Short mmCIF file of C-alpha atoms (C1' of nucleotides) in Angstrom, two decimals:
data_model
loop_
_atom_site.label_atom_id
_atom_site.label_comp_id
_atom_site.label_asym_id
_atom_site.label_seq_id
_atom_site.Cartn_x
_atom_site.Cartn_y
_atom_site.Cartn_z
CA MET A 790 245.52 -32.15 -166.61
CA PRO A 791 248.44 -33.76 -164.21
CA GLU A 792 249.00 -33.03 -161.17
CA LEU A 793 251.77 -34.91 -158.99
CA PRO A 794 249.13 -38.01 -158.81
CA GLU A 795 248.55 -38.30 -162.30
CA VAL A 796 252.53 -37.88 -163.60
CA GLU A 797 252.68 -40.22 -160.79
CA ILE A 798 250.40 -42.77 -162.29
CA ILE A 799 251.85 -42.61 -165.71
CA ARG A 800 255.45 -42.90 -164.31
CA LEU A 801 254.29 -45.91 -162.67
CA GLY A 802 252.95 -47.64 -165.65
CA LEU A 803 255.76 -46.77 -167.68
CA GLN A 804 258.81 -47.50 -165.14
CA ARG A 805 256.99 -51.63 -165.50
CA LYS A 806 257.80 -51.74 -169.25
CA ILE A 807 260.36 -49.72 -170.34
CA ILE A 808 263.27 -49.69 -168.53
CA GLY A 809 265.69 -51.51 -170.18
CA LEU A 810 264.34 -50.35 -173.44
CA LYS A 811 265.85 -48.76 -176.38
CA ILE A 812 264.30 -45.62 -178.72
CA LYS A 813 264.74 -46.90 -182.16
CA LYS A 814 263.25 -43.75 -183.99
CA ILE A 815 261.37 -40.77 -183.22
CA GLU A 816 258.85 -39.35 -185.40
CA ILE A 817 257.57 -35.28 -184.17
CA LEU A 818 254.44 -34.51 -185.59
CA ASN A 819 254.25 -30.64 -184.22
CA GLN A 820 257.86 -29.15 -183.76
CA LYS A 821 257.04 -26.77 -181.45
CA THR A 822 256.43 -29.92 -178.57
CA PHE A 823 259.59 -31.25 -178.78
CA GLN A 824 262.79 -29.45 -177.58
CA GLY A 825 266.10 -30.20 -178.36
CA ASP A 826 267.70 -33.08 -181.45
CA PRO A 827 266.25 -36.30 -181.58
CA LYS A 828 268.95 -37.52 -183.31
CA LEU A 829 270.96 -37.39 -180.39
CA ILE A 830 268.96 -40.13 -178.61
CA GLU A 831 267.63 -42.49 -181.14
CA GLY A 832 269.58 -45.93 -180.95
CA LYS A 833 270.01 -45.19 -176.88
CA THR A 834 268.57 -47.43 -174.27
CA ILE A 835 266.42 -46.04 -171.04
CA LYS A 836 267.65 -46.61 -167.76
CA SER A 837 265.05 -45.26 -165.26
CA VAL A 838 262.19 -43.44 -164.72
CA TRP A 839 261.65 -40.65 -162.81
CA ARG A 840 259.15 -37.53 -161.44
CA LYS A 841 259.50 -34.56 -160.16
CA ALA A 842 256.53 -32.30 -159.49
CA LYS A 843 254.84 -32.65 -162.65
CA VAL A 844 258.03 -33.58 -164.61
CA LEU A 845 257.97 -36.51 -166.06
CA GLY A 846 261.72 -37.45 -167.20
CA MET A 847 263.74 -40.60 -168.67
CA ASP A 848 268.01 -41.25 -168.02
CA LEU A 849 269.20 -42.64 -171.13
CA ASP A 850 272.52 -44.31 -171.18
CA ASN A 851 274.68 -41.47 -172.97
CA ASN A 852 274.20 -39.40 -170.11
CA LEU A 853 271.29 -37.46 -171.78
CA SER A 854 267.61 -37.05 -170.90
CA LEU A 855 264.29 -36.59 -171.51
CA MET A 856 261.90 -35.02 -170.13
CA PHE A 857 258.19 -34.40 -170.39
CA HIS A 858 255.84 -31.88 -169.40
CA LEU A 859 252.29 -32.66 -170.19
CA LYS A 860 250.95 -29.05 -168.81
CA MET A 861 246.97 -29.09 -169.34
CA SER A 862 246.32 -32.13 -171.78
CA GLY A 863 248.98 -33.93 -172.55
CA GLN A 864 249.12 -37.44 -172.49
CA ILE A 865 251.77 -40.40 -172.56
CA ILE A 866 250.41 -43.55 -173.94
CA LEU A 867 252.52 -47.04 -174.88
CA ILE A 868 250.79 -49.04 -176.83
CA GLY A 869 251.86 -52.74 -178.52
CA GLY A 870 254.55 -54.97 -177.07
CA ARG A 871 254.91 -58.68 -177.79
CA GLN A 872 253.70 -60.36 -174.79
CA GLN A 873 250.67 -58.48 -174.33
CA ASN A 874 247.63 -57.73 -176.91
CA THR A 875 248.91 -55.92 -180.00
CA GLY A 876 247.15 -53.74 -181.91
CA THR A 877 246.63 -49.64 -181.20
CA ARG A 878 243.12 -49.67 -179.26
CA PHE A 879 242.89 -48.53 -176.35
CA ILE A 880 240.06 -48.24 -173.62
CA GLY A 881 240.49 -44.89 -172.41
CA GLY A 882 241.52 -41.37 -173.79
CA HIS A 883 239.31 -38.79 -174.39
CA PRO A 884 235.74 -39.55 -174.63
CA THR A 885 234.37 -37.49 -177.88
CA LYS A 886 235.30 -37.35 -181.86
CA ASP A 887 239.15 -36.53 -180.32
CA MET A 888 239.57 -39.94 -179.68
CA GLY A 889 237.76 -40.90 -182.98
CA SER A 890 237.57 -44.84 -183.30
CA GLY A 891 240.14 -45.18 -180.01
CA GLU A 892 242.82 -45.61 -182.90
CA LEU A 893 246.53 -44.15 -182.69
CA PRO A 894 248.11 -41.85 -183.55
CA ASN A 895 245.26 -39.58 -183.41
CA ARG A 896 244.46 -35.72 -183.94
CA SER A 897 246.16 -34.60 -180.89
CA THR A 898 249.68 -37.20 -181.17
CA ARG A 899 252.70 -34.48 -181.29
CA VAL A 900 255.61 -37.38 -180.90
CA ILE A 901 255.74 -40.62 -181.35
CA PHE A 902 258.41 -42.89 -180.15
CA ALA A 903 259.64 -45.94 -181.40
CA LEU A 904 260.41 -48.58 -178.44
CA SER A 905 262.16 -51.67 -179.14
CA ASN A 906 260.08 -54.71 -178.04
CA GLU A 907 257.34 -53.19 -180.54
CA LEU A 908 256.18 -50.58 -178.50
CA LYS A 909 255.13 -47.32 -179.18
CA LEU A 910 254.76 -44.10 -177.03
CA TYR A 911 252.15 -41.89 -178.10
CA PHE A 912 252.69 -38.16 -176.82
CA ASN A 913 249.52 -36.49 -177.10
CA ASP A 914 248.94 -33.06 -176.36
CA GLN A 915 245.57 -30.97 -177.72
CA ARG A 916 246.16 -28.13 -176.35
CA LYS A 917 249.88 -28.06 -177.13
CA PHE A 918 251.28 -26.48 -174.16
CA GLY A 919 253.23 -29.64 -172.97
CA TRP A 920 256.70 -30.10 -174.18
CA VAL A 921 259.39 -32.76 -174.38
CA ARG A 922 263.04 -32.20 -173.98
CA VAL A 923 266.20 -33.26 -174.38
CA VAL A 924 268.96 -32.10 -172.10
CA ARG A 925 272.38 -33.75 -170.75
CA SER A 926 271.73 -35.44 -167.00
CA SER A 927 274.11 -33.61 -165.38
CA GLU A 928 272.32 -30.62 -166.22
CA LEU A 929 268.68 -31.26 -165.00
CA VAL A 930 268.74 -29.60 -161.82
CA ALA A 931 269.79 -26.10 -163.33
CA GLN A 932 266.78 -26.55 -165.69
CA ARG A 933 264.37 -23.79 -165.62
CA PHE A 934 261.13 -24.91 -163.36
CA LEU A 935 263.15 -28.34 -161.66
CA SER A 936 265.75 -25.61 -160.29
CA THR A 937 262.80 -23.28 -158.14
CA LEU A 938 260.92 -26.14 -157.13
CA GLY A 939 259.72 -26.58 -153.58
CA PRO A 940 259.76 -29.63 -151.97
CA GLU A 941 258.56 -33.09 -153.07
CA PRO A 942 255.25 -33.47 -150.57
CA LEU A 943 255.47 -36.88 -150.54
CA GLU A 944 258.94 -37.51 -149.51
CA LYS A 945 260.77 -37.73 -146.44
CA GLY A 946 261.35 -34.13 -145.10
CA PHE A 947 258.40 -32.34 -145.36
CA ASN A 948 256.58 -31.21 -142.20
CA TRP A 949 253.95 -28.88 -141.34
CA GLU A 950 256.46 -26.27 -140.46
CA ILE A 951 258.18 -26.44 -143.95
CA LEU A 952 254.61 -25.72 -145.50
CA LYS A 953 254.09 -22.85 -143.19
CA THR A 954 257.47 -21.15 -143.94
CA ASN A 955 257.18 -21.66 -147.45
CA LEU A 956 253.26 -20.54 -147.65
CA LEU A 957 254.29 -16.87 -145.53
CA LYS A 958 256.27 -16.31 -149.03
CA HIS A 959 253.17 -15.00 -150.04
CA LYS A 960 251.33 -13.25 -146.84
CA ALA A 961 248.82 -11.39 -148.92
CA MET A 962 247.94 -14.61 -151.30
CA PRO A 963 244.34 -16.04 -151.09
CA VAL A 964 245.90 -19.51 -149.26
CA LYS A 965 244.87 -21.39 -152.25
CA VAL A 966 246.75 -19.56 -154.63
CA ALA A 967 250.12 -19.81 -152.62
CA LEU A 968 249.35 -23.89 -152.35
CA MET A 969 249.74 -23.58 -155.95
CA ASP A 970 252.98 -22.30 -156.55
CA GLN A 971 255.34 -24.53 -157.08
CA SER A 972 258.06 -23.27 -154.96
CA VAL A 973 255.68 -23.93 -152.24
CA VAL A 974 255.00 -27.38 -152.88
CA SER A 975 255.92 -29.69 -155.60
CA GLY A 976 252.67 -30.92 -157.83
CA VAL A 977 250.19 -29.34 -155.63
CA GLY A 978 247.50 -28.01 -158.91
CA ASN A 979 244.04 -27.11 -158.85
CA ILE A 980 242.05 -29.91 -157.85
CA TYR A 981 244.19 -31.42 -155.47
CA ALA A 982 244.75 -27.10 -154.21
CA SER A 983 240.54 -27.32 -153.44
CA GLU A 984 240.80 -30.91 -152.29
CA ALA A 985 243.27 -30.69 -149.68
CA LEU A 986 241.33 -26.80 -148.38
CA PHE A 987 238.38 -28.80 -148.12
CA LEU A 988 239.90 -31.12 -146.11
CA ALA A 989 241.81 -28.82 -143.73
CA LYS A 990 238.37 -27.05 -143.21
CA ILE A 991 240.19 -24.21 -144.72
CA ASP A 992 238.28 -21.10 -146.49
CA PRO A 993 240.43 -21.18 -149.78
CA LYS A 994 240.04 -17.57 -149.89
CA ARG A 995 242.06 -16.59 -146.22
CA LYS A 996 245.18 -14.90 -146.54
CA ALA A 997 247.98 -17.83 -145.87
CA SER A 998 249.93 -15.17 -143.32
CA ALA A 999 246.00 -15.42 -141.13
CA LEU A 1000 246.73 -18.93 -140.73
CA SER A 1001 247.05 -20.21 -137.01
CA ASP A 1002 249.74 -23.09 -136.83
CA ASP A 1003 246.64 -25.71 -136.32
CA GLU A 1004 245.07 -24.86 -139.64
CA PHE A 1005 248.57 -25.24 -141.46
CA LYS A 1006 249.06 -28.70 -139.69
CA ARG A 1007 245.64 -29.67 -140.89
CA LEU A 1008 246.82 -27.89 -144.01
CA TYR A 1009 249.84 -29.73 -144.71
CA SER A 1010 247.85 -33.45 -143.16
CA GLY A 1011 245.09 -32.28 -146.13
CA VAL A 1012 247.74 -31.98 -149.02
CA ILE A 1013 249.41 -35.63 -147.88
CA GLU A 1014 245.68 -37.33 -147.78
CA SER A 1015 244.40 -35.52 -151.03
CA LEU A 1016 247.32 -36.67 -153.39
CA THR A 1017 247.25 -39.95 -151.62
CA LYS A 1018 244.15 -40.50 -152.42
CA GLY A 1019 244.64 -39.57 -155.83
CA ILE A 1020 247.26 -42.12 -156.41
CA ARG A 1021 245.05 -44.76 -155.15
CA HIS A 1022 242.02 -43.99 -157.56
CA GLY A 1023 244.50 -43.62 -160.60
CA GLY A 1024 244.77 -40.03 -160.68
CA SER A 1025 241.84 -37.22 -162.26
CA SER A 1026 240.71 -37.46 -165.59
CA LYS A 1027 238.28 -34.44 -165.77
CA THR A 1028 238.41 -34.50 -169.76
CA HIS A 1029 242.03 -35.46 -170.93
CA PHE A 1030 243.99 -37.86 -168.63
CA VAL A 1031 245.00 -41.48 -168.74
CA ASN A 1032 247.48 -43.38 -167.77
CA ALA A 1033 250.04 -45.34 -169.68
CA GLU A 1034 247.94 -47.66 -170.79
CA GLY A 1035 245.34 -45.32 -172.14
CA GLU A 1036 242.80 -45.63 -168.83
CA LYS A 1037 241.14 -43.23 -167.07
CA GLY A 1038 241.22 -42.63 -164.02
CA LEU A 1039 238.27 -42.30 -161.24
CA PHE A 1040 240.03 -39.45 -158.14
CA LEU A 1041 237.03 -37.48 -159.30
CA ASN A 1042 234.16 -40.11 -158.58
CA TYR A 1043 235.73 -39.61 -154.80
CA ALA A 1044 236.76 -36.04 -155.25
CA PHE A 1045 234.78 -33.74 -151.94
CA VAL A 1046 234.80 -30.39 -153.63
CA TYR A 1047 236.70 -30.20 -157.18
CA ASN A 1048 234.04 -30.08 -160.20
CA ARG A 1049 231.12 -30.13 -157.74
CA ALA A 1050 229.45 -26.82 -157.79
CA GLY A 1051 226.02 -27.07 -156.79
CA LYS A 1052 225.93 -30.40 -155.57
CA PRO A 1053 225.36 -30.81 -151.62
CA CYS A 1054 228.83 -31.40 -149.64
CA GLN A 1055 229.20 -35.12 -148.56
CA VAL A 1056 230.19 -33.87 -145.04
CA CYS A 1057 226.75 -31.30 -144.13
CA LYS A 1058 225.02 -31.38 -147.40
CA GLU A 1059 224.96 -27.22 -147.88
CA LYS A 1060 225.87 -26.23 -152.07
CA ILE A 1061 229.47 -26.45 -153.03
CA LYS A 1062 230.13 -23.03 -153.95
CA LYS A 1063 232.36 -22.10 -157.03
CA ILE A 1064 234.11 -19.19 -157.36
CA THR A 1065 237.59 -17.68 -159.30
CA LEU A 1066 240.78 -17.03 -157.19
CA GLY A 1067 244.11 -16.47 -159.29
CA GLY A 1068 242.00 -16.54 -162.12
CA ARG A 1069 241.31 -20.42 -161.26
CA GLY A 1070 238.09 -22.38 -160.65
CA THR A 1071 237.85 -22.57 -156.65
CA PHE A 1072 235.55 -25.16 -155.12
CA TYR A 1073 234.96 -25.05 -151.09
CA CYS A 1074 232.08 -25.87 -148.97
CA PRO A 1075 230.51 -22.83 -147.42
CA ASP A 1076 229.62 -23.98 -144.33
CA CYS A 1077 232.99 -26.66 -143.86
CA GLN A 1078 234.97 -24.26 -144.78
CA LYS A 1079 234.00 -21.32 -143.11
CA ASN A 1080 237.03 -20.23 -141.30
"C1'" DC B 1299 258.52 -6.12 -154.83
"C1'" DA B 1300 254.31 -9.16 -154.29
"C1'" DC B 1301 250.45 -9.76 -156.94
"C1'" DT B 1302 247.41 -10.06 -161.23
"C1'" DT B 1303 246.18 -10.32 -165.87
"C1'" DG B 1304 247.25 -11.96 -170.32
"C1'" DA B 1305 249.10 -15.68 -173.57
"C1'" DC B 1306 249.79 -19.79 -175.40
"C1'" DC B 1307 246.51 -23.36 -177.78
"C1'" DT B 1308 242.23 -26.33 -179.05
"C1'" DG B 1309 237.73 -27.68 -178.10
"C1'" DT B 1310 233.35 -28.13 -175.77
"C1'" DC B 1311 229.85 -26.84 -173.62
"C1'" DC B 1312 226.39 -23.38 -172.24
"C1'" DG B 1313 223.03 -19.41 -173.41
"C1'" DC B 1314 220.63 -16.74 -176.83
"C1'" DT C 540 221.32 -25.64 -185.48
"C1'" DG C 541 224.08 -21.56 -185.39
"C1'" DC C 542 227.18 -18.25 -182.96
"C1'" DG C 543 230.08 -16.10 -179.20
"C1'" DG C 544 231.91 -16.20 -174.91
"C1'" DA C 545 233.45 -18.95 -171.53
"C1'" DC C 546 236.15 -22.30 -169.55
"C1'" DA C 547 239.59 -26.20 -168.71
"C1'" DG C 548 244.55 -30.91 -164.27
"C1'" DG C 549 250.38 -25.36 -165.87
"C1'" DT C 550 253.53 -21.93 -166.33
"C1'" DC C 551 255.20 -17.58 -168.08
"C1'" DA C 552 256.05 -13.19 -169.05
"C1'" DA C 553 253.92 -8.42 -168.90
"C1'" DG C 554 251.08 -5.94 -166.70
"C1'" DT C 555 249.92 -2.93 -162.30
#
DNA sequence: CACTTGACCTGTCCGC
DNA sequence: TGCGGACAGGTCAAGT
């Protein structure tokens, strides 16, 4: 599921509600999902909620941090709270049987965090690829995955020349595949890679080494614009993604190409095409993205 | 080395 | 309806 915008939406939702709360109890329903000793963090207070690329983190008051990776189907949903509606119903979530009546926990629930203030945080993950990990805060940067990340695209310092240099690490790859390498840019995944290339009017099959400077500049803008638009619409909910309140994101209603195979291009009316690149479904407009 | 493919899992959807 | 296969927002490791 989640690429940078989706994880950012979750972060924003959690940040408003859980800073300063205590983790009272952790219930692990799928052992493989939780890495580390839950006893080390029970009773500790959440000091901050952060995001790096597609990883969500929480720093605690004992120099330990929690890391969450949602991979393809993860959800983090916060339920309850004294001053809000209580109960375990929520309005979004998985649209079918998996959600049952909308009660939590459900069959995808892997870890439950009971927090102070009567809140419960559910880590759901249908496919069990995602994980929650306890790490020393001081060792965060050395963590596998975090240590190899490229620049954050929405932070200061990222520019088209850096994007060009990093993409040129993969001269022979289709540019779309290179764009999804997390050491090139942090947080761009399959949906936003297709969208960014559409905005830049670049054929996703092109070799990264064949792009002109003007094309690198357009791709830089396309990355920024697609991610920003994703955040503005609350993220992409193809099947699983929901925000911290359990609500779906609307970005796919506004996407130009992703998941729109056979539908007319919103710019030129040509039919959107779907191909496979690097083993992943790739959508583009054969007319707007001829070059 | 640079790049591609399979594995990890569960579930849905589509064609026969 | 049932059954098999393809496919799904991501990373790793093993192949070529």
